mmCIF file of C-alpha atoms and ligand atoms in Angstrom:
data_model
loop_
_atom_site.group_PDB
_atom_site.id
_atom_site.type_symbol
_atom_site.label_atom_id
_atom_site.label_comp_id
_atom_site.label_asym_id
_atom_site.label_seq_id
_atom_site.Cartn_x
_atom_site.Cartn_y
_atom_site.Cartn_z
ATOM 1 C CA UNK M 1 -25.602 -49.901 38.745
ATOM 2 C CA UNK M 2 -26.516 -52.164 35.850
ATOM 3 C CA UNK M 3 -23.641 -54.432 34.930
ATOM 4 C CA UNK M 4 -24.216 -56.182 31.651
ATOM 5 C CA UNK M 5 -21.211 -58.239 30.745
ATOM 6 C CA UNK M 6 -22.029 -57.883 27.059
ATOM 7 C CA UNK M 7 -21.044 -54.213 27.387
ATOM 8 C CA UNK M 8 -17.478 -55.424 27.820
ATOM 9 C CA UNK M 9 -16.814 -53.048 30.665
ATOM 10 C CA UNK M 10 -13.818 -54.983 31.985
ATOM 11 C CA UNK M 11 -10.893 -56.984 30.604
ATOM 12 C CA UNK M 12 -8.768 -59.649 32.227
ATOM 13 C CA UNK M 13 -4.995 -59.659 32.283
ATOM 14 C CA UNK M 14 -2.320 -61.614 34.146
ATOM 15 C CA UNK M 15 -0.334 -59.633 36.701
ATOM 16 C CA UNK M 16 3.324 -60.242 37.558
ATOM 17 C CA UNK M 17 2.657 -62.732 40.376
ATOM 18 C CA UNK M 18 0.496 -64.794 37.950
ATOM 19 C CA UNK M 19 -2.751 -63.820 39.624
ATOM 20 C CA UNK M 20 -5.505 -62.419 37.392
ATOM 21 C CA UNK M 21 -5.995 -58.668 37.225
ATOM 22 C CA UNK M 22 -8.682 -56.489 35.660
ATOM 23 C CA UNK M 23 -8.975 -53.210 33.822
ATOM 24 C CA UNK M 24 -12.199 -51.184 33.823
ATOM 25 C CA UNK M 25 -12.920 -49.661 30.403
ATOM 26 C CA UNK M 26 -15.514 -47.183 31.678
ATOM 27 C CA UNK M 27 -13.647 -45.748 34.669
ATOM 28 C CA UNK M 28 -10.335 -46.051 32.780
ATOM 29 C CA UNK M 29 -8.587 -47.525 35.801
ATOM 30 C CA UNK M 30 -6.984 -50.797 36.863
ATOM 31 C CA UNK M 31 -8.594 -52.876 39.582
ATOM 32 C CA UNK M 32 -5.207 -54.283 40.612
ATOM 33 C CA UNK M 33 -1.527 -53.461 40.478
ATOM 34 C CA UNK M 34 0.244 -54.971 37.463
ATOM 35 C CA UNK M 35 2.983 -56.009 39.906
ATOM 36 C CA UNK M 36 0.712 -58.673 41.326
ATOM 37 C CA UNK M 37 -2.918 -58.570 42.368
ATOM 38 C CA UNK M 38 -2.538 -61.059 45.207
ATOM 39 C CA UNK M 39 0.835 -59.718 46.298
ATOM 40 C CA UNK M 40 -0.567 -56.205 46.415
ATOM 41 C CA UNK M 41 -3.394 -57.359 48.689
ATOM 42 C CA UNK M 42 -0.975 -59.134 51.006
ATOM 43 C CA UNK M 43 1.421 -56.238 51.191
ATOM 44 C CA UNK M 44 -0.961 -53.285 51.357
ATOM 45 C CA UNK M 45 -3.972 -54.724 53.156
ATOM 46 C CA UNK M 46 -2.943 -57.752 55.220
ATOM 47 C CA UNK M 47 0.600 -57.036 56.455
ATOM 48 C CA UNK M 48 -0.437 -53.714 58.094
ATOM 49 C CA UNK M 49 -2.987 -55.538 60.268
ATOM 50 C CA UNK M 50 -0.214 -57.209 62.295
ATOM 51 C CA UNK M 51 -2.702 -60.029 62.713
ATOM 52 C CA UNK M 52 -0.913 -62.090 65.357
ATOM 53 C CA UNK M 53 -0.544 -59.174 67.748
ATOM 54 C CA UNK M 54 -3.826 -57.427 67.106
ATOM 55 C CA UNK M 55 -6.350 -60.193 66.403
ATOM 56 C CA UNK M 56 -5.130 -63.736 67.070
ATOM 57 C CA UNK M 57 -6.531 -63.972 70.598
ATOM 58 C CA UNK M 58 -9.954 -62.552 69.733
ATOM 59 C CA UNK M 59 -12.857 -65.053 69.649
ATOM 60 C CA UNK M 60 -14.291 -63.377 66.555
ATOM 61 C CA UNK M 61 -13.308 -60.830 63.938
ATOM 62 C CA UNK M 62 -15.591 -58.646 61.870
ATOM 63 C CA UNK M 63 -14.309 -57.414 58.541
ATOM 64 C CA UNK M 64 -15.791 -54.895 56.111
ATOM 65 C CA UNK M 65 -14.336 -55.381 52.621
ATOM 66 C CA UNK M 66 -15.318 -52.277 50.655
ATOM 67 C CA UNK M 67 -14.863 -52.743 46.911
ATOM 68 C CA UNK M 68 -14.425 -56.506 46.918
ATOM 69 C CA UNK M 69 -13.991 -56.765 43.106
ATOM 70 C CA UNK M 70 -12.740 -60.313 42.530
ATOM 71 C CA UNK M 71 -11.836 -60.556 46.166
ATOM 72 C CA UNK M 72 -8.071 -60.384 46.615
ATOM 73 C CA UNK M 73 -8.224 -58.607 49.960
ATOM 74 C CA UNK M 74 -10.666 -61.136 51.368
ATOM 75 C CA UNK M 75 -8.700 -64.002 49.801
ATOM 76 C CA UNK M 76 -5.401 -62.752 51.222
ATOM 77 C CA UNK M 77 -7.112 -62.332 54.589
ATOM 78 C CA UNK M 78 -8.475 -65.890 54.497
ATOM 79 C CA UNK M 79 -5.032 -67.153 53.501
ATOM 80 C CA UNK M 80 -3.598 -65.484 56.611
ATOM 81 C CA UNK M 81 -6.334 -66.982 58.793
ATOM 82 C CA UNK M 82 -5.637 -70.472 57.425
ATOM 83 C CA UNK M 83 -1.862 -70.055 57.562
ATOM 84 C CA UNK M 84 -1.830 -69.194 61.251
ATOM 85 C CA UNK M 85 -4.742 -71.505 62.095
ATOM 86 C CA UNK M 86 -6.929 -68.842 63.674
ATOM 87 C CA UNK M 87 -9.723 -70.668 65.471
ATOM 88 C CA UNK M 88 -12.312 -67.937 66.030
ATOM 89 C CA UNK M 89 -15.303 -66.888 63.967
ATOM 90 C CA UNK M 90 -14.751 -64.683 60.957
ATOM 91 C CA UNK M 91 -17.507 -62.405 59.679
ATOM 92 C CA UNK M 92 -16.854 -60.634 56.393
ATOM 93 C CA UNK M 93 -19.329 -58.158 54.917
ATOM 94 C CA UNK M 94 -18.606 -57.506 51.279
ATOM 95 C CA UNK M 95 -19.576 -54.204 49.663
ATOM 96 C CA UNK M 96 -19.400 -54.439 45.890
ATOM 97 C CA UNK M 97 -21.997 -53.265 43.412
ATOM 98 C CA UNK M 98 -20.767 -55.538 40.625
ATOM 99 C CA UNK M 99 -22.387 -58.919 41.158
ATOM 100 C CA UNK M 100 -20.553 -60.376 38.157
ATOM 101 C CA UNK M 101 -17.182 -59.910 39.829
ATOM 102 C CA UNK M 102 -18.241 -61.371 43.142
ATOM 103 C CA UNK M 103 -19.839 -64.431 41.579
ATOM 104 C CA UNK M 104 -16.825 -65.287 39.390
ATOM 105 C CA UNK M 105 -14.314 -64.552 42.168
ATOM 106 C CA UNK M 106 -14.030 -68.113 43.573
ATOM 107 C CA UNK M 107 -13.089 -69.465 40.138
ATOM 108 C CA UNK M 108 -10.536 -66.935 38.895
ATOM 109 C CA UNK M 109 -6.876 -68.003 38.647
ATOM 110 C CA UNK M 110 -5.339 -66.409 41.692
ATOM 111 C CA UNK M 111 -2.373 -68.750 42.448
ATOM 112 C CA UNK M 112 -4.158 -70.078 45.555
ATOM 113 C CA UNK M 113 -5.890 -73.011 43.875
ATOM 114 C CA UNK M 114 -3.216 -75.568 44.743
ATOM 115 C CA UNK M 115 -1.959 -74.140 48.015
ATOM 116 C CA UNK M 116 -5.200 -72.934 49.599
ATOM 117 C CA UNK M 117 -8.135 -74.509 47.717
ATOM 118 C CA UNK M 118 -10.195 -74.082 50.879
ATOM 119 C CA UNK M 119 -10.500 -70.386 50.036
ATOM 120 C CA UNK M 120 -12.327 -71.088 46.828
ATOM 121 C CA UNK M 121 -14.576 -73.515 48.652
ATOM 122 C CA UNK M 122 -15.378 -71.034 51.426
ATOM 123 C CA UNK M 123 -16.203 -68.340 48.864
ATOM 124 C CA UNK M 124 -18.259 -70.545 46.553
ATOM 125 C CA UNK M 125 -20.305 -71.825 49.452
ATOM 126 C CA UNK M 126 -20.841 -68.257 50.692
ATOM 127 C CA UNK M 127 -21.993 -67.031 47.252
ATOM 128 C CA UNK M 128 -23.811 -70.150 46.144
ATOM 129 C CA UNK M 129 -27.229 -68.528 45.850
ATOM 130 C CA UNK M 130 -25.870 -65.489 44.069
ATOM 131 C CA UNK M 131 -23.890 -67.684 41.650
ATOM 132 C CA UNK M 132 -27.108 -69.502 40.908
ATOM 133 C CA UNK M 133 -29.064 -66.252 40.373
ATOM 134 C CA UNK M 134 -26.325 -64.861 38.156
ATOM 135 C CA UNK M 135 -25.534 -68.131 36.340
ATOM 136 C CA UNK M 136 -26.153 -66.694 32.868
ATOM 137 C CA UNK M 137 -23.493 -64.029 33.284
ATOM 138 C CA UNK M 138 -21.096 -66.293 35.185
ATOM 139 C CA UNK M 139 -21.277 -68.849 32.425
ATOM 140 C CA UNK M 140 -20.994 -66.181 29.722
ATOM 141 C CA UNK M 141 -17.875 -64.700 31.307
ATOM 142 C CA UNK M 142 -16.181 -68.005 32.076
ATOM 143 C CA UNK M 143 -16.899 -69.601 28.714
ATOM 144 C CA UNK M 144 -15.845 -66.652 26.531
ATOM 145 C CA UNK M 145 -12.919 -67.768 24.376
ATOM 146 C CA UNK M 146 -10.578 -64.976 25.473
ATOM 147 C CA UNK M 147 -11.423 -65.378 29.150
ATOM 148 C CA UNK M 148 -10.942 -69.104 29.621
ATOM 149 C CA UNK M 149 -7.256 -68.872 30.462
ATOM 150 C CA UNK M 150 -8.066 -66.688 33.468
ATOM 151 C CA UNK M 151 -10.134 -69.389 35.174
ATOM 152 C CA UNK M 152 -9.121 -72.705 36.690
ATOM 153 C CA UNK M 153 -10.038 -75.362 34.068
ATOM 154 C CA UNK M 154 -11.692 -77.460 36.752
ATOM 155 C CA UNK M 155 -14.178 -74.671 37.496
ATOM 156 C CA UNK M 156 -14.791 -73.984 33.813
ATOM 157 C CA UNK M 157 -15.903 -77.542 33.181
ATOM 158 C CA UNK M 158 -17.850 -77.675 36.428
ATOM 159 C CA UNK M 159 -19.661 -74.457 35.562
ATOM 160 C CA UNK M 160 -20.424 -75.708 32.085
ATOM 161 C CA UNK M 161 -21.980 -78.877 33.492
ATOM 162 C CA UNK M 162 -23.796 -76.964 36.181
ATOM 163 C CA UNK M 163 -25.170 -74.545 33.628
ATOM 164 C CA UNK M 164 -26.272 -77.037 31.014
ATOM 165 C CA UNK M 165 -27.392 -79.990 33.084
ATOM 166 C CA UNK M 166 -30.866 -78.792 33.839
ATOM 167 C CA UNK M 167 -30.189 -76.722 36.952
ATOM 168 C CA UNK M 168 -33.644 -75.277 36.542
ATOM 169 C CA UNK M 169 -35.235 -78.615 37.318
ATOM 170 C CA UNK M 170 -34.171 -78.612 40.937
ATOM 171 C CA UNK M 171 -31.868 -75.740 41.773
ATOM 172 C CA UNK M 172 -31.368 -76.650 45.390
ATOM 173 C CA UNK M 173 -30.084 -80.112 44.652
ATOM 174 C CA UNK M 174 -27.957 -78.819 41.809
ATOM 175 C CA UNK M 175 -26.463 -76.173 44.071
ATOM 176 C CA UNK M 176 -25.574 -78.740 46.644
ATOM 177 C CA UNK M 177 -24.015 -81.074 44.141
ATOM 178 C CA UNK M 178 -22.061 -78.186 42.630
ATOM 179 C CA UNK M 179 -20.598 -77.439 46.033
ATOM 180 C CA UNK M 180 -20.096 -81.090 46.758
ATOM 181 C CA UNK M 181 -18.023 -81.381 43.580
ATOM 182 C CA UNK M 182 -15.822 -78.472 44.588
ATOM 183 C CA UNK M 183 -15.419 -79.895 48.057
ATOM 184 C CA UNK M 184 -14.322 -83.313 46.870
ATOM 185 C CA UNK M 185 -12.154 -82.109 44.066
ATOM 186 C CA UNK M 186 -10.406 -79.329 45.940
ATOM 187 C CA UNK M 187 -10.402 -80.335 49.504
ATOM 188 C CA UNK M 188 -11.342 -83.762 50.557
ATOM 189 C CA UNK M 189 -9.207 -85.829 48.209
ATOM 190 C CA UNK M 190 -6.388 -83.436 47.429
ATOM 191 C CA UNK M 191 -5.075 -81.962 50.596
ATOM 192 C CA UNK M 192 -6.354 -83.642 53.659
ATOM 193 C CA UNK M 193 -3.928 -82.326 56.210
ATOM 194 C CA UNK M 194 -4.215 -78.562 55.925
ATOM 195 C CA UNK M 195 -7.973 -78.830 55.894
ATOM 196 C CA UNK M 196 -8.104 -80.725 59.163
ATOM 197 C CA UNK M 197 -9.600 -78.569 61.855
ATOM 198 C CA UNK M 198 -11.052 -76.004 59.472
ATOM 199 C CA UNK M 199 -14.655 -75.384 60.351
ATOM 200 C CA UNK M 200 -16.336 -73.888 57.344
ATOM 201 C CA UNK M 201 -19.199 -72.611 59.464
ATOM 202 C CA UNK M 202 -16.660 -70.385 61.203
ATOM 203 C CA UNK M 203 -16.788 -68.203 58.099
ATOM 204 C CA UNK M 204 -19.825 -66.007 57.653
ATOM 205 C CA UNK M 205 -19.371 -64.053 54.456
ATOM 206 C CA UNK M 206 -22.140 -61.834 53.197
ATOM 207 C CA UNK M 207 -22.166 -59.821 49.964
ATOM 208 C CA UNK M 208 -24.111 -56.551 49.558
ATOM 209 C CA UNK M 209 -24.571 -55.607 45.922
ATOM 210 C CA UNK M 210 -25.562 -51.948 46.330
ATOM 211 C CA UNK M 211 -23.594 -48.753 46.036
ATOM 212 C CA UNK M 212 -21.372 -48.971 49.134
ATOM 213 C CA UNK M 213 -22.668 -45.568 50.251
ATOM 214 C CA UNK M 214 -26.172 -46.968 50.544
ATOM 215 C CA UNK M 215 -25.003 -50.099 52.301
ATOM 216 C CA UNK M 216 -22.934 -48.329 54.946
ATOM 217 C CA UNK M 217 -25.937 -46.206 55.888
ATOM 218 C CA UNK M 218 -27.863 -49.415 56.592
ATOM 219 C CA UNK M 219 -25.140 -51.179 58.579
ATOM 220 C CA UNK M 220 -25.106 -50.824 62.323
ATOM 221 C CA UNK M 221 -22.564 -53.314 63.717
ATOM 222 C CA UNK M 222 -18.978 -52.515 64.612
ATOM 223 C CA UNK M 223 -16.064 -53.774 62.500
ATOM 224 C CA UNK M 224 -12.533 -54.704 63.606
ATOM 225 C CA UNK M 225 -11.033 -54.379 60.148
ATOM 226 C CA UNK M 226 -12.035 -52.209 57.187
ATOM 227 C CA UNK M 227 -10.468 -52.591 53.737
ATOM 228 C CA UNK M 228 -11.068 -49.641 51.429
ATOM 229 C CA UNK M 229 -9.998 -50.473 47.881
ATOM 230 C CA UNK M 230 -11.987 -48.057 45.703
ATOM 231 C CA UNK M 231 -10.826 -46.815 42.293
ATOM 232 C CA UNK M 232 -8.331 -43.920 42.264
ATOM 233 C CA UNK M 233 -9.916 -40.860 43.983
ATOM 234 C CA UNK M 234 -9.449 -38.535 40.990
ATOM 235 C CA UNK M 235 -11.189 -41.069 38.705
ATOM 236 C CA UNK M 236 -14.047 -42.034 41.016
ATOM 237 C CA UNK M 237 -14.200 -39.925 44.199
ATOM 238 C CA UNK M 238 -17.505 -41.326 45.575
ATOM 239 C CA UNK M 239 -15.926 -43.494 48.289
ATOM 240 C CA UNK M 240 -13.248 -41.006 49.372
ATOM 241 C CA UNK M 241 -15.420 -38.196 50.734
ATOM 242 C CA UNK M 242 -15.563 -36.746 54.227
ATOM 243 C CA UNK M 243 -19.134 -37.990 54.614
ATOM 244 C CA UNK M 244 -18.234 -41.550 53.635
ATOM 245 C CA UNK M 245 -15.350 -41.593 56.125
ATOM 246 C CA UNK M 246 -17.750 -40.338 58.822
ATOM 247 C CA UNK M 247 -19.900 -43.399 58.163
ATOM 248 C CA UNK M 248 -16.827 -45.645 58.416
ATOM 249 C CA UNK M 249 -15.879 -43.937 61.658
ATOM 250 C CA UNK M 250 -19.346 -44.748 63.031
ATOM 251 C CA UNK M 251 -18.871 -48.409 62.077
ATOM 252 C CA UNK M 252 -15.338 -48.736 63.488
ATOM 253 C CA UNK M 253 -14.818 -50.652 66.742
ATOM 254 C CA UNK M 254 -12.503 -49.122 69.345
ATOM 255 C CA UNK M 255 -9.462 -50.990 67.964
ATOM 256 C CA UNK M 256 -10.588 -51.116 64.354
ATOM 257 C CA UNK M 257 -7.927 -50.812 61.681
ATOM 258 C CA UNK M 258 -8.881 -49.221 58.378
ATOM 259 C CA UNK M 259 -6.397 -49.765 55.542
ATOM 260 C CA UNK M 260 -6.236 -48.353 52.071
ATOM 261 C CA UNK M 261 -3.623 -48.115 49.310
ATOM 262 C CA UNK M 262 -4.078 -44.345 48.890
ATOM 263 C CA UNK M 263 -1.325 -41.951 50.055
ATOM 264 C CA UNK M 264 -3.304 -38.871 49.096
ATOM 265 C CA UNK M 265 -3.168 -35.877 51.450
ATOM 266 C CA UNK M 266 -6.816 -35.139 50.679
ATOM 267 C CA UNK M 267 -7.846 -38.670 51.684
ATOM 268 C CA UNK M 268 -5.816 -38.451 54.900
ATOM 269 C CA UNK M 269 -7.308 -35.044 55.671
ATOM 270 C CA UNK M 270 -10.860 -36.357 55.167
ATOM 271 C CA UNK M 271 -10.138 -39.371 57.410
ATOM 272 C CA UNK M 272 -8.713 -37.108 60.084
ATOM 273 C CA UNK M 273 -11.674 -34.688 59.968
ATOM 274 C CA UNK M 274 -14.013 -37.697 60.162
ATOM 275 C CA UNK M 275 -12.493 -38.589 63.549
ATOM 276 C CA UNK M 276 -9.739 -41.081 62.700
ATOM 277 C CA UNK M 277 -6.125 -41.062 63.813
ATOM 278 C CA UNK M 278 -4.147 -41.481 60.625
ATOM 279 C CA UNK M 279 -0.760 -43.025 59.824
ATOM 280 C CA UNK M 280 1.421 -44.086 56.930
ATOM 281 C CA UNK M 281 2.126 -47.532 55.554
ATOM 282 C CA UNK M 282 5.427 -48.685 54.093
ATOM 283 C CA UNK M 283 6.175 -51.713 51.942
ATOM 284 C CA UNK M 284 9.128 -54.058 52.438
ATOM 285 C CA UNK M 285 11.356 -51.634 50.478
ATOM 286 C CA UNK M 286 10.335 -48.828 52.842
ATOM 287 C CA UNK M 287 8.334 -47.062 50.146
ATOM 288 C CA UNK M 288 4.989 -45.414 50.991
ATOM 289 C CA UNK M 289 2.254 -47.887 50.127
ATOM 290 C CA UNK M 290 -0.897 -46.557 51.738
ATOM 291 C CA UNK M 291 -2.680 -45.211 54.768
ATOM 292 C CA UNK M 292 -3.839 -46.741 58.037
ATOM 293 C CA UNK M 293 -6.515 -45.231 60.274
ATOM 294 C CA UNK M 294 -8.078 -46.061 63.592
ATOM 295 C CA UNK M 295 -10.198 -44.389 66.240
ATOM 296 C CA UNK M 296 -7.550 -45.561 68.717
ATOM 297 C CA UNK M 297 -4.417 -43.435 68.328
ATOM 298 C CA UNK M 298 -2.263 -46.128 70.018
ATOM 299 C CA UNK M 299 -2.834 -48.480 67.079
ATOM 300 C CA UNK M 300 -1.074 -46.125 64.670
ATOM 301 C CA UNK M 301 2.671 -46.817 64.657
ATOM 302 C CA UNK M 302 3.881 -44.550 61.827
ATOM 303 C CA UNK M 303 2.016 -41.359 62.610
ATOM 304 C CA UNK M 304 1.830 -38.559 60.066
ATOM 305 C CA UNK M 305 4.758 -36.156 60.548
ATOM 306 C CA UNK M 306 4.959 -32.381 60.319
ATOM 307 C CA UNK M 307 5.507 -32.589 56.547
ATOM 308 C CA UNK M 308 2.457 -34.829 55.921
ATOM 309 C CA UNK M 309 0.243 -32.673 58.133
ATOM 310 C CA UNK M 310 1.535 -29.536 56.425
ATOM 311 C CA UNK M 311 0.580 -30.996 53.032
ATOM 312 C CA UNK M 312 -2.905 -31.788 54.329
ATOM 313 C CA UNK M 313 -3.382 -28.040 54.875
ATOM 314 C CA UNK M 314 -2.457 -27.013 51.359
ATOM 315 C CA UNK M 315 -4.697 -27.094 48.283
ATOM 316 C CA UNK M 316 -3.631 -30.734 47.836
ATOM 317 C CA UNK M 317 -5.384 -31.525 51.120
ATOM 318 C CA UNK M 318 -8.807 -30.268 50.017
ATOM 319 C CA UNK M 319 -11.059 -33.296 50.102
ATOM 320 C CA UNK M 320 -14.175 -34.433 48.268
ATOM 321 C CA UNK M 321 -17.643 -33.749 49.697
ATOM 322 C CA UNK M 322 -20.912 -35.635 49.262
ATOM 323 C CA UNK M 323 -23.367 -34.217 51.809
ATOM 324 C CA UNK M 324 -26.181 -36.741 51.521
ATOM 325 C CA UNK M 325 -24.011 -39.557 50.108
ATOM 326 C CA UNK M 326 -26.000 -39.586 46.888
ATOM 327 C CA UNK M 327 -24.111 -37.215 44.568
ATOM 328 C CA UNK M 328 -22.805 -38.415 41.231
ATOM 329 C CA UNK M 329 -19.042 -38.561 40.656
ATOM 330 C CA UNK M 330 -19.351 -35.559 38.297
ATOM 331 C CA UNK M 331 -21.173 -33.497 40.937
ATOM 332 C CA UNK M 332 -18.542 -34.373 43.546
ATOM 333 C CA UNK M 333 -15.704 -33.441 41.187
ATOM 334 C CA UNK M 334 -17.384 -30.146 40.182
ATOM 335 C CA UNK M 335 -17.835 -29.094 43.824
ATOM 336 C CA UNK M 336 -14.228 -30.094 44.594
ATOM 337 C CA UNK M 337 -12.836 -28.108 41.653
ATOM 338 C CA UNK M 338 -14.812 -25.031 42.675
ATOM 339 C CA UNK M 339 -13.584 -25.253 46.259
ATOM 340 C CA UNK M 340 -10.005 -25.585 45.043
ATOM 341 C CA UNK M 341 -10.365 -22.621 42.722
ATOM 342 C CA UNK M 342 -11.890 -20.421 45.436
ATOM 343 C CA UNK M 343 -9.354 -21.475 48.059
ATOM 344 C CA UNK M 344 -6.685 -19.119 49.355
ATOM 345 C CA UNK M 345 -4.564 -21.995 50.680
ATOM 346 C CA UNK M 346 -1.011 -22.302 49.395
ATOM 347 C CA UNK M 347 -0.281 -24.932 46.755
ATOM 348 C CA UNK M 348 1.546 -28.123 47.687
ATOM 349 C CA UNK M 349 4.599 -27.067 45.626
ATOM 350 C CA UNK M 350 4.817 -23.728 47.491
ATOM 351 C CA UNK M 351 4.599 -25.616 50.777
ATOM 352 C CA UNK M 352 7.242 -28.181 49.755
ATOM 353 C CA UNK M 353 9.669 -25.458 48.611
ATOM 354 C CA UNK M 354 9.256 -23.545 51.875
ATOM 355 C CA UNK M 355 9.501 -26.703 53.981
ATOM 356 C CA UNK M 356 12.737 -27.750 52.293
ATOM 357 C CA UNK M 357 14.258 -24.310 52.781
ATOM 358 C CA UNK M 358 13.282 -24.113 56.440
ATOM 359 C CA UNK M 359 14.598 -27.591 57.118
ATOM 360 C CA UNK M 360 17.789 -27.281 55.030
ATOM 361 C CA UNK M 361 16.779 -30.189 52.804
HETATM 362 C C1 SAM O 401 -9.961 -51.030 42.592
HETATM 363 S S1 SAM O 401 -11.282 -52.138 42.390
HETATM 364 C C2 SAM O 401 -11.105 -53.183 43.786
HETATM 365 C C3 SAM O 401 -10.385 -54.454 43.528
HETATM 366 C C4 SAM O 401 -10.706 -55.533 44.502
HETATM 367 N N1 SAM O 401 -10.389 -55.226 45.872
HETATM 368 C C5 SAM O 401 -10.165 -56.889 44.090
HETATM 369 O O1 SAM O 401 -9.468 -57.534 44.880
HETATM 370 O O2 SAM O 401 -10.470 -57.327 42.992
HETATM 371 C C6 SAM O 401 -12.669 -51.162 42.863
HETATM 372 C C7 SAM O 401 -13.978 -51.933 42.966
HETATM 373 O O3 SAM O 401 -14.938 -51.093 43.563
HETATM 374 C C8 SAM O 401 -16.206 -51.331 42.999
HETATM 375 N N2 SAM O 401 -16.957 -50.090 43.262
HETATM 376 C C9 SAM O 401 -16.671 -48.847 42.794
HETATM 377 N N3 SAM O 401 -17.523 -47.947 43.302
HETATM 378 C C10 SAM O 401 -18.362 -48.618 44.126
HETATM 379 C C11 SAM O 401 -19.457 -48.232 44.931
HETATM 380 N N4 SAM O 401 -19.856 -46.953 44.991
HETATM 381 N N5 SAM O 401 -20.074 -49.185 45.654
HETATM 382 C C12 SAM O 401 -19.691 -50.477 45.590
HETATM 383 N N6 SAM O 401 -18.668 -50.910 44.826
HETATM 384 C C13 SAM O 401 -18.004 -49.986 44.112
HETATM 385 C C14 SAM O 401 -15.902 -51.633 41.548
HETATM 386 O O4 SAM O 401 -16.925 -52.404 40.960
HETATM 387 C C15 SAM O 401 -14.576 -52.386 41.665
HETATM 388 O O5 SAM O 401 -14.784 -53.763 41.715
#
């Protein structure tokens, strides 16, 4: 997908926890919760992993971050890793077709700059080549008058210098000095202690800038953690289909945990038919906040109950299809609408009414 920033396809905004959020003008959907982009990532994607119990003793962890955007799930994950001083190797494969977002992600105001500046360093060193390739857009986005407040001033001035000071003369040296600047400003001189013991070569982070459906077909390794943070299914169903979940099932290690914010019965049904055991996620106020899936049933603590499974077998549980993983969103929606129309399944409201009566609720 061609992403020309001049088309103004996204806008920045501050979310309630002071981290930067985005709105997509074409899809008509938010990238992040207005209640806090970073907080949302920590609550919906990181807390459910139960990292200490499930991963701390492993020598390496492989993560698939689908729909990286400006990277809150990866950032929140790295924060956890640094907080608990995990010593193993961390591999993160990033699936995001918008190169602009990935290449600005280390510089966006995300509230981590003072507390965990290492994260920005790890990400900028991982994306250094791509930042260089995309420098025109990165500079355009970061220097736009209305955008400046959403970036750390230090990075704005660094990017300006990097962009104007003849990078084209010797890109390799310029890249290294760019990184060197970030290292000394953010890490070396500012917070010595927390950085002690961090081995940056323990982090192998690789972005893939294709449609995630194409990338998953090419991947062959097994992942321990999968984040799925696509736009709302009804707005963009491409990454919520049965066929896409089958690919994720193929890539899941035996104890892999897949997390997503969606509570949709159709999404849960598709995951289940793709071979996952599926469960519910709750936030700290005990409200539903997403879905967890694994090929290992023992991993799932809050299993779907009779009510959730019942809903999956109503019209609300009809899921999206994308046989060859190449259909457009409109084609997927048209096929879904037809299936729903032709279906003789009861509606979710009929089911809920009957369920409440039968269970004296
Ligand atoms: C809800 S936002 C994710 C927000 C993100 N996790 C963050 O922390 O900023 C969805 C993201 O998915 C990307 N996306 C949507 N469809 C995609 C596809 N088929 N392949 C790859 N990326 C896709 C969009 O560009 C957008 O950045």
